[in-house]
Short mmCIF file of C-alpha atoms in Angstrom, two decimals:
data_model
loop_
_atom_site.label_atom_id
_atom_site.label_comp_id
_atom_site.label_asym_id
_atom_site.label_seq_id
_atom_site.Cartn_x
_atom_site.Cartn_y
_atom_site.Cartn_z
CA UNK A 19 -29.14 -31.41 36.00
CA UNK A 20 -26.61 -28.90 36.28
CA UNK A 21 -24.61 -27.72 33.62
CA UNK A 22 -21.37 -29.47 34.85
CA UNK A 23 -23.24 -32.63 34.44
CA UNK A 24 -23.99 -31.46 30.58
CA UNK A 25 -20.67 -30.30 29.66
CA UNK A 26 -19.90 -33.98 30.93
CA UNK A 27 -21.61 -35.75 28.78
CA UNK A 28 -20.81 -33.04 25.65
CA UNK A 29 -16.96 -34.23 26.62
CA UNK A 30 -17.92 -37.92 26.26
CA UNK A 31 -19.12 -37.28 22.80
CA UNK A 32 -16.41 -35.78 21.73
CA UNK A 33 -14.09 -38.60 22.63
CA UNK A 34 -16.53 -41.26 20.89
CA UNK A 35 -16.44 -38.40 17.63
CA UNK A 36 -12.58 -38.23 17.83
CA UNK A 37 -12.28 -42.20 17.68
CA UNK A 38 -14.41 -42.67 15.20
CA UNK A 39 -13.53 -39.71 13.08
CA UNK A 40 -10.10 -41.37 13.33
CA UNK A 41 -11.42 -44.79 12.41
CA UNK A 42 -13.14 -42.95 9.34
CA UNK A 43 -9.67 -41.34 8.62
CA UNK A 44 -7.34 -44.58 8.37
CA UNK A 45 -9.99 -46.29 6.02
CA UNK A 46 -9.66 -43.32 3.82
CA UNK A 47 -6.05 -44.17 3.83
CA UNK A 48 -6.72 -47.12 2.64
CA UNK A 49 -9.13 -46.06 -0.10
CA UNK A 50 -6.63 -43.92 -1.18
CA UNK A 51 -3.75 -47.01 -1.71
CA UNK A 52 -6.75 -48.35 -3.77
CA UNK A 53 -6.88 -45.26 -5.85
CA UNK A 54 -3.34 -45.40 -6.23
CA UNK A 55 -3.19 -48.92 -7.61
CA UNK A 56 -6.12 -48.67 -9.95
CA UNK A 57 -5.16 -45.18 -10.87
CA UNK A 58 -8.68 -43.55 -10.11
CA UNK A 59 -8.51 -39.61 -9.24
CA UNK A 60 -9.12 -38.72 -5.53
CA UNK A 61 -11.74 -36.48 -6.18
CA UNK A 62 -15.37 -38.26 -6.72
CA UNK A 63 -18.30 -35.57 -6.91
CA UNK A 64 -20.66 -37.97 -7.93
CA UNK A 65 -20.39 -40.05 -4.75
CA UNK A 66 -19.86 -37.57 -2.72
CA UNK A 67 -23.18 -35.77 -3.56
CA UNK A 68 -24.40 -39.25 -2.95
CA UNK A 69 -23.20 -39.41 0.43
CA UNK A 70 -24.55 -36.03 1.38
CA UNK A 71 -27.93 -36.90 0.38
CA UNK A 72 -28.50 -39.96 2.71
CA UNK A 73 -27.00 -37.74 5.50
CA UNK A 74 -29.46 -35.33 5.02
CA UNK A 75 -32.16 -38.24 4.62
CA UNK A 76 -30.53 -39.69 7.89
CA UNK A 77 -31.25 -36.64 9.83
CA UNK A 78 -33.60 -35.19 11.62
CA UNK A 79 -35.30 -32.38 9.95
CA UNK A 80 -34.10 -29.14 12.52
CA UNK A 81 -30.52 -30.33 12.04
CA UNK A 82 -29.87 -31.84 8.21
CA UNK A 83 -28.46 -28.63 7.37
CA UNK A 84 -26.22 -28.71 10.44
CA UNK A 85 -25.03 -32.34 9.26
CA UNK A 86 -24.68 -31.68 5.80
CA UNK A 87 -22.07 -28.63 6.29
CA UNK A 88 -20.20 -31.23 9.11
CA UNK A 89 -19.89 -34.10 6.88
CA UNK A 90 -18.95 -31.85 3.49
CA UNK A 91 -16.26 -31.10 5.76
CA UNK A 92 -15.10 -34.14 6.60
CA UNK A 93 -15.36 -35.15 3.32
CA UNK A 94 -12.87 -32.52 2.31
CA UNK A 95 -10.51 -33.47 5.44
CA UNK A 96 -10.76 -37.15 3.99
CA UNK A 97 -9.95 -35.89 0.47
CA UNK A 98 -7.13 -33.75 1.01
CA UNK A 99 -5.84 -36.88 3.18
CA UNK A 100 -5.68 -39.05 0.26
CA UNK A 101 -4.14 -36.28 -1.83
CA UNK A 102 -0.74 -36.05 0.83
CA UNK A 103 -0.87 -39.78 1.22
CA UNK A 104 -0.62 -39.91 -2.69
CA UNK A 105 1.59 -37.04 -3.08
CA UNK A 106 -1.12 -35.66 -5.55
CA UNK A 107 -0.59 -31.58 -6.14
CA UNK A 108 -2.29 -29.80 -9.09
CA UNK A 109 -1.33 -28.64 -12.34
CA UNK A 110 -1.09 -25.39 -10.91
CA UNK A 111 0.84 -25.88 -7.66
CA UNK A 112 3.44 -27.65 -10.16
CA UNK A 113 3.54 -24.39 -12.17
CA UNK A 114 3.91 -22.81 -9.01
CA UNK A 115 7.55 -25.17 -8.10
CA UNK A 116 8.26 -24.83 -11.59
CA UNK A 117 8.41 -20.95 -10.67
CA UNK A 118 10.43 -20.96 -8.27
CA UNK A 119 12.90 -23.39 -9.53
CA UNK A 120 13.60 -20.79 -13.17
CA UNK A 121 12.76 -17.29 -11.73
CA UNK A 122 16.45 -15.73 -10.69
CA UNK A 123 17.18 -15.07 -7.58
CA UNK A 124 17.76 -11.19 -8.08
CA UNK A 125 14.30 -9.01 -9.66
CA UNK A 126 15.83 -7.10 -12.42
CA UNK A 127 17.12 -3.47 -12.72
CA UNK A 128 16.63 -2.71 -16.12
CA UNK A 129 13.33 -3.46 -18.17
CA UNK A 130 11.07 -2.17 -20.78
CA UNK A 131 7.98 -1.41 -18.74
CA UNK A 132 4.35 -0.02 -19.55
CA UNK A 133 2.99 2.91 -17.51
CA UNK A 134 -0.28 4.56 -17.77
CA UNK A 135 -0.54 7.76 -18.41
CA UNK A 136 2.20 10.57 -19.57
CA UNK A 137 5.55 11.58 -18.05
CA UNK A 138 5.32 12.63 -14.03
CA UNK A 139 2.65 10.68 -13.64
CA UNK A 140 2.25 8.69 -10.26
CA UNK A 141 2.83 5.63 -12.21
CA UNK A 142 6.41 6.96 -12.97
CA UNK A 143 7.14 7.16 -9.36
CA UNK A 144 5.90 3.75 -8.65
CA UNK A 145 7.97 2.58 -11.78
CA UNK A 146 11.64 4.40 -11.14
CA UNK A 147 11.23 2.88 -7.37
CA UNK A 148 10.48 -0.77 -8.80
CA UNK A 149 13.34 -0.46 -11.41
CA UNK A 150 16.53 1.48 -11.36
CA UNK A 151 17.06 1.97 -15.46
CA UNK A 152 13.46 1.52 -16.88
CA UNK A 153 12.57 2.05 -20.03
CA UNK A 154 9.08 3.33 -20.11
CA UNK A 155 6.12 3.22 -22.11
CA UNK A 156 3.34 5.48 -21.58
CA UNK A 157 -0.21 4.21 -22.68
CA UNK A 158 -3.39 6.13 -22.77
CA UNK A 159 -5.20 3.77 -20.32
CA UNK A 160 -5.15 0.79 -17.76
CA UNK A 161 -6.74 -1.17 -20.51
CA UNK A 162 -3.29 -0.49 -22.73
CA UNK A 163 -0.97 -1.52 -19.92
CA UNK A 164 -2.34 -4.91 -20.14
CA UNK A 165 -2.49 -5.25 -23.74
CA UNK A 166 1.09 -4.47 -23.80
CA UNK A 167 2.14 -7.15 -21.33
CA UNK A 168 -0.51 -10.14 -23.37
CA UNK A 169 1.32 -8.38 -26.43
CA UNK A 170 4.50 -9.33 -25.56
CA UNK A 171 5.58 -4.92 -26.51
CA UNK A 172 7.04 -5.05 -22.96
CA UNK A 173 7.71 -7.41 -19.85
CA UNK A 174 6.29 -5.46 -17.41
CA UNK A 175 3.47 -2.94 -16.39
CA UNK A 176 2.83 -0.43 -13.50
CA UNK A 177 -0.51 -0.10 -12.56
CA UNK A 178 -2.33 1.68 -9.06
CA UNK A 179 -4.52 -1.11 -7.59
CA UNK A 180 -6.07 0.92 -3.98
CA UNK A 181 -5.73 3.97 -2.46
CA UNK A 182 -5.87 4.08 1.31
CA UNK A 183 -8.55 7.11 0.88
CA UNK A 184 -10.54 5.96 -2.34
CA UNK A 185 -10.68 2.63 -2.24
CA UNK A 186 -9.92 0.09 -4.99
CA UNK A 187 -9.69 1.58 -8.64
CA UNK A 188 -12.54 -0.58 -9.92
CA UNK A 189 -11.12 0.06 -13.39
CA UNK A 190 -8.26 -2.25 -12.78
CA UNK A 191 -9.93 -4.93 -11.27
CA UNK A 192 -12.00 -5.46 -13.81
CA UNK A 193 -9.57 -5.96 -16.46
CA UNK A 194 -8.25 -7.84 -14.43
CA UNK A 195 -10.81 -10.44 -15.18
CA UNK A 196 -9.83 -10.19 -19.14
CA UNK A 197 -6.39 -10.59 -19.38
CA UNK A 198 -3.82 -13.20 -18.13
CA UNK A 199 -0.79 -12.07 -16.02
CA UNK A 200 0.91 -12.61 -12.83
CA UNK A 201 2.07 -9.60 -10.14
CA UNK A 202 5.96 -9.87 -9.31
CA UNK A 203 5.98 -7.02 -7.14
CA UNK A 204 4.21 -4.44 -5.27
CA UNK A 205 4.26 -1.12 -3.25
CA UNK A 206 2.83 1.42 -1.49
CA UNK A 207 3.51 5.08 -2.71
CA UNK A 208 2.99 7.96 -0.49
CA UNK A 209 0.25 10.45 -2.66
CA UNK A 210 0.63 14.33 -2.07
CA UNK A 211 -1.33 16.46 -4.21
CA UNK A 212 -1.49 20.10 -5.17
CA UNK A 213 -3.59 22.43 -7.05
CA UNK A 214 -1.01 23.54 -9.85
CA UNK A 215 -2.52 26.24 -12.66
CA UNK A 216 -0.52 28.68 -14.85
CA UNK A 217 1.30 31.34 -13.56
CA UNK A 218 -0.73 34.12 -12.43
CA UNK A 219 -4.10 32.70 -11.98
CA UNK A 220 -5.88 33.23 -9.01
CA UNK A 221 -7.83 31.07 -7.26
CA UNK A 222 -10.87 33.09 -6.82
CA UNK A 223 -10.70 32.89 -10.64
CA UNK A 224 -10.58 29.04 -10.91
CA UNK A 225 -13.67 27.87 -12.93
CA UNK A 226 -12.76 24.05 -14.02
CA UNK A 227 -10.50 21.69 -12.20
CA UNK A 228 -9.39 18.39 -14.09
CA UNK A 229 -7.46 15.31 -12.58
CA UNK A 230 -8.05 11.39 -12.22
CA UNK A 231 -11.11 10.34 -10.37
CA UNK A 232 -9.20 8.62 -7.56
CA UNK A 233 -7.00 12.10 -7.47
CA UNK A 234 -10.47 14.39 -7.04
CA UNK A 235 -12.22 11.57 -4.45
CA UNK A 236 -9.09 11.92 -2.13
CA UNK A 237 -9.30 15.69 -2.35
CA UNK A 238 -13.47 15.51 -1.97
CA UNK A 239 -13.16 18.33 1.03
CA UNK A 240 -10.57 20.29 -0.34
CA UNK A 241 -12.83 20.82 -3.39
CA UNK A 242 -15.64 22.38 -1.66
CA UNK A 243 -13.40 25.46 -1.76
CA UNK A 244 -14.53 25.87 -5.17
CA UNK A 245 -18.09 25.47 -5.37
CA UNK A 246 -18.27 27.88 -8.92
CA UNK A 247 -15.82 25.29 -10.57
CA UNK A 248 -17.38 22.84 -12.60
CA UNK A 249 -14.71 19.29 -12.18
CA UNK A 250 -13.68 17.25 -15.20
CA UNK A 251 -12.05 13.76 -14.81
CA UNK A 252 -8.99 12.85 -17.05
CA UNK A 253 -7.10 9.77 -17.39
CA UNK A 254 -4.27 10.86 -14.90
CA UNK A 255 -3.08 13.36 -12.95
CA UNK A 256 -0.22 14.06 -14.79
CA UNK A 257 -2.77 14.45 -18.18
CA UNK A 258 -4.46 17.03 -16.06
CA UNK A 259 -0.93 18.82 -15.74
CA UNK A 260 -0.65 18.64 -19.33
CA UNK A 261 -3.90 20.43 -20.25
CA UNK A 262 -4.02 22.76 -18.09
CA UNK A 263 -0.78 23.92 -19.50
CA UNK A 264 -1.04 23.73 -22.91
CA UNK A 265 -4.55 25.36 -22.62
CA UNK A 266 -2.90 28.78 -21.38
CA UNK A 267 -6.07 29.72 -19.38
CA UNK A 268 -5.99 31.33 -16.06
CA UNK A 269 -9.32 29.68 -14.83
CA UNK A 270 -8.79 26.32 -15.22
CA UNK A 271 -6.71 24.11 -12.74
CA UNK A 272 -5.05 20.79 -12.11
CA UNK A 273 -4.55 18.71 -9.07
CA UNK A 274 -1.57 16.66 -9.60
CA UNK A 275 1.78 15.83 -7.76
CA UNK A 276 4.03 19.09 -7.21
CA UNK A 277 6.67 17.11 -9.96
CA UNK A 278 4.08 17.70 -12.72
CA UNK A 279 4.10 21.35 -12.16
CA UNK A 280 7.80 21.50 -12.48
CA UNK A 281 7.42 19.33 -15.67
CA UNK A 282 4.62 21.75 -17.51
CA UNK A 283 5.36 24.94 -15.95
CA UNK A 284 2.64 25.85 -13.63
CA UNK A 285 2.34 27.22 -10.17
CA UNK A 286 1.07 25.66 -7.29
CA UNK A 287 -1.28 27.65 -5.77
CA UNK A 288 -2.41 25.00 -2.59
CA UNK A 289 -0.25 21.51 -1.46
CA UNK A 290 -0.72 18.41 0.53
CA UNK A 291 -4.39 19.34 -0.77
CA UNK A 292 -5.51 15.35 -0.02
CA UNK A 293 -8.56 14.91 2.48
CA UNK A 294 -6.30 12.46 4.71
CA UNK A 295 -2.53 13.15 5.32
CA UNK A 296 -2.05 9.39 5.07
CA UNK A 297 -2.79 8.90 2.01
CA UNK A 298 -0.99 5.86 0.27
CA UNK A 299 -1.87 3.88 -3.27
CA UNK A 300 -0.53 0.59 -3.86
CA UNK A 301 0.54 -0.32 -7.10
CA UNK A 302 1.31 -4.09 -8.39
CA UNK A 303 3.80 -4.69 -11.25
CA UNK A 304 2.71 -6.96 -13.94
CA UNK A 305 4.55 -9.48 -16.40
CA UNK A 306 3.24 -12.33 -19.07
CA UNK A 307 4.67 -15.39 -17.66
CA UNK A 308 4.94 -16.54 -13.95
CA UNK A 309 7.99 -15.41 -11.65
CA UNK A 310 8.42 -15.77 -7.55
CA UNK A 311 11.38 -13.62 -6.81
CA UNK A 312 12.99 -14.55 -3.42
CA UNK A 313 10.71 -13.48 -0.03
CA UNK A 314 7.24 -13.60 -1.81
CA UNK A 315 5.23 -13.68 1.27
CA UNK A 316 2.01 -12.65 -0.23
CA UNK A 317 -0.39 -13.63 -2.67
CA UNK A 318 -3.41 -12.65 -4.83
CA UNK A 319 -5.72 -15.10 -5.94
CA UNK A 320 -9.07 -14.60 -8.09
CA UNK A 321 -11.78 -17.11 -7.36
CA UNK A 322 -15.03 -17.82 -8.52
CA UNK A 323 -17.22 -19.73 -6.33
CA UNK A 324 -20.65 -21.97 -7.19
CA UNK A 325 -23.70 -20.29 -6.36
CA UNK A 326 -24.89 -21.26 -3.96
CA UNK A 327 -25.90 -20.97 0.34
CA UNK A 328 -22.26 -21.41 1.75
CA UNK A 329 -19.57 -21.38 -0.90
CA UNK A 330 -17.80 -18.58 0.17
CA UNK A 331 -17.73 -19.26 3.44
CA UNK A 332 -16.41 -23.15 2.29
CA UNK A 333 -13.25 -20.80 0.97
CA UNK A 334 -12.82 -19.23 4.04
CA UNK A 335 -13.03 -22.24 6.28
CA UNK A 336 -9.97 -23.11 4.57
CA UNK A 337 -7.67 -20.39 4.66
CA UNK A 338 -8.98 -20.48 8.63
CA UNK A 339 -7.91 -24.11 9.02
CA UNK A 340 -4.31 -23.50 7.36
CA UNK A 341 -3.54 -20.25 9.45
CA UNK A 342 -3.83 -17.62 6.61
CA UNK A 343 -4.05 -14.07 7.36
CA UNK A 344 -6.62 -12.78 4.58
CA UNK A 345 -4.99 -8.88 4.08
CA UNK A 346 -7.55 -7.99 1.35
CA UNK A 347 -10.97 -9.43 0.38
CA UNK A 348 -12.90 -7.40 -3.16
CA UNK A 349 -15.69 -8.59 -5.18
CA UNK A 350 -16.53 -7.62 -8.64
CA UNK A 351 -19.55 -8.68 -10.48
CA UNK A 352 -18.62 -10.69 -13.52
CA UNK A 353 -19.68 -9.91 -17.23
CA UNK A 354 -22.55 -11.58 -19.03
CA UNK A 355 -23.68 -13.16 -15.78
CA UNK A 356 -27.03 -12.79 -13.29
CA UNK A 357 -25.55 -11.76 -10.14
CA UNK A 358 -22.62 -13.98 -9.48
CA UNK A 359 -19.22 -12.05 -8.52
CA UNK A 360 -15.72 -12.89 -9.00
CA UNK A 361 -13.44 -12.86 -5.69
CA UNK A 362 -10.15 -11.35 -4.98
CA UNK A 363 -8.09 -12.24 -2.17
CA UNK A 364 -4.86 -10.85 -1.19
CA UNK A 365 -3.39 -13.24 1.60
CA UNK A 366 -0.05 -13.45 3.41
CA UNK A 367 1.43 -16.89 3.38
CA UNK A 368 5.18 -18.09 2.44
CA UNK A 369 5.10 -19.49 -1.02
CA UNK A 370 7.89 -21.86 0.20
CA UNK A 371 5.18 -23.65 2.71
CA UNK A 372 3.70 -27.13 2.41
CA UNK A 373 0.57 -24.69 3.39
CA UNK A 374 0.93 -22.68 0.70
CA UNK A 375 0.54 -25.96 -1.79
CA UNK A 376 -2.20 -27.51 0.18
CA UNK A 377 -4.36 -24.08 -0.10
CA UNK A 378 -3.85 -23.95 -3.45
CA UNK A 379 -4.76 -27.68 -4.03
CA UNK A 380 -7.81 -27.33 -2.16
CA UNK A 381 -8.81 -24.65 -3.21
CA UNK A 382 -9.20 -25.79 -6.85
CA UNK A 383 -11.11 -28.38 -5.74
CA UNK A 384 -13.69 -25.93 -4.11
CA UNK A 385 -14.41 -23.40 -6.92
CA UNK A 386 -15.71 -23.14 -9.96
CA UNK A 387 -12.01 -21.21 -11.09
CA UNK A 388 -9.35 -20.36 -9.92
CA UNK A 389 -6.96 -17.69 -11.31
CA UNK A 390 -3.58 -17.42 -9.34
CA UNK A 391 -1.93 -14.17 -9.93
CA UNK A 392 1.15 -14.64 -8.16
CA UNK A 393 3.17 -14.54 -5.48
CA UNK A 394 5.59 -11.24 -4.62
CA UNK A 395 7.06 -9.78 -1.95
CA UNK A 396 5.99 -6.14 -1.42
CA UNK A 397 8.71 -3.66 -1.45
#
């Protein structure tokens, strides 16, 4: 036969699996009027594990996998079916309306906000660009800019999330994972470092260098200058500033924004030190409670998936299906567990579509957890 004559026959299959997918489709509507009336949930994981088994018992051996993953599917076509037909929406995508019905339609200019870190710190910037009359508080750590936002000491919190250069800042992701919050806002703040020390040191003199981790892995090439110099990480860049001044040594060194060196007095001996010249971290702003300021277009979700042979890939299907553009995709391993990773997506969607709600529906109804951290425009 030629292959004309087996594309044929492929294309009569697919009409007799479009009619009776159909067929399968408006009895499902009619299960779910049944629901309605007797007030049963739409979701049955007891019979649908039922019905997967005697597919896989129907099938021939080489291809039960093949119709297992096919009619899960369809199952979850059917499912979310019943739930438009019913008008069912989580708990969650009803916080999510609930959102956007209170939050104002203006993000505010003045706020008491948490920063990590001490003044000139990259945080700062980030922080005077969110909000034009801040008032700031400076923690020691990451780990104190969320405690002040579960605390209720402030309403919002600054905090660097990825560098273009250095990746993710792990640090932040996994706290993530132990507090609750919800990102309003976020941005992308252009990173130029120098090498500031006190005035007169030389740099053929320079025997320690201090600064932030993600600060000394964006400047990884510029620091083979100094082979002699032993490198000391600090909690920020601006910290580094600090020490370095207060210490009064001439062979010690900080790399830091160009600002900090006007703050503590020292000299910059080298600028735009960074490996890449495009070098960019994004930082989110934080709050307690839930608010979806107008032209949210993007959000980050945490998931955590069963384990087991195509879960992920179950989460993926969906956001394919809907049309959503994944724009960031982490894993982190989760605490007190064997191998099993939490999920962070960053997606772009309008938080306005009937997409948007189906996604979110579904996608509680595919994971083990869900944490939504918000929708937010970024500015």
């Amino acid at each position: 036969m030629d292959i004309s004559n087996y594309r044929n026959e492929i294309d009569e299959i697919d009409q007799e699996l479009i009619k009776d997918l159909d067929r399968r489709m408006r009895v499902s509507e009619k299960i779910a009027e049944w629901k309605k009336e007797n007030d049963v949930k739409v979701y049955d994981p007891v019979r649908e594990r039922e019905l997967l088994d005697k597919i896989v018992d129907a099938s021939s051996p080489d291809l039960a996998y093949y119709n297992k993953v096919l009619f899960r599917t369809i199952m979850e076509m059917s499912r979310e079916h019943q739930m438009t037909i019913l008008h069912q929406e989580s708990a969650l995508a009803a916080d999510i309306r609930h959102a956007l019905d209170v939050t104002p339609n203006v993000f505010p200019e003045q706020a008491v906000v948490a920063c990590q870190g001490v003044p000139g710190a990259y945080s700062q910037e980030a922080c005077d660009r969110f909000f034009k009359m801040p008032k700031i508080m400076y923690m020691k750590n990451f780990r104190g800019v969320f405690a002040a936002i579960q605390g209720g000491l402030c309403r919002y919190g600054i905090l660097p999330i990825e560098n273009s250069t250095a990746g993710s800042v792990n640090q932040v992701y996994d706290l993530m994972m132990e507090y609750n919050f919800h990102i309003v806002r976020s941005m992308k703040v252009k990173i130029n470092h120098c090498l500031l020390a006190n005035p007169g040191t030389r740099k053929e003199d320079i025997r320690e260098i201090v600064s932030h981790e993600q600060a000394l892995a964006q400047c990884e090439e510029y620091l083979k200058n100094f082979p002699l110099a032993k490198i000391h990480v600090v909690e920020n860049t601006a910290e580094a500033a600090k020490m370095v001044s207060e210490s009064g040594r001439k062979d010690i060194a900080a790399i830091a924004s160009g600002a900090n060196g006007q703050n503590y007095s020292l000299e910059c001996l080298d600028e735009n030190i960074q490996d890449s010249g495009n070098n960019y971290t994004r930082f989110i702003c934080i709050t307690k409670d839930l608010e979806i300021y107008p032209g949210a277009n993007r959000t980050s979700i945490m998931l955590v998936t069963e384990h087991r042979p195509g879960a992920l890939y179950q989460v993926m299907a969906r956001f394919n299906a809907l049309g959503v553009n994944i724009l960031k995709l982490e894993s982190r391993p989760r605490a007190d567990t064997e191998f099993e990773f939490m999920f962070y997506f960053d997606i772009e969607q309008s938080v306005y579509s009937e997409e948007f709600v189906q996604m979110i529906s579904q996608l509680e109804d595919c994971c083990q957890n869900v944490r939504y951290l918000g929708s937010y425009q970024e500015v």
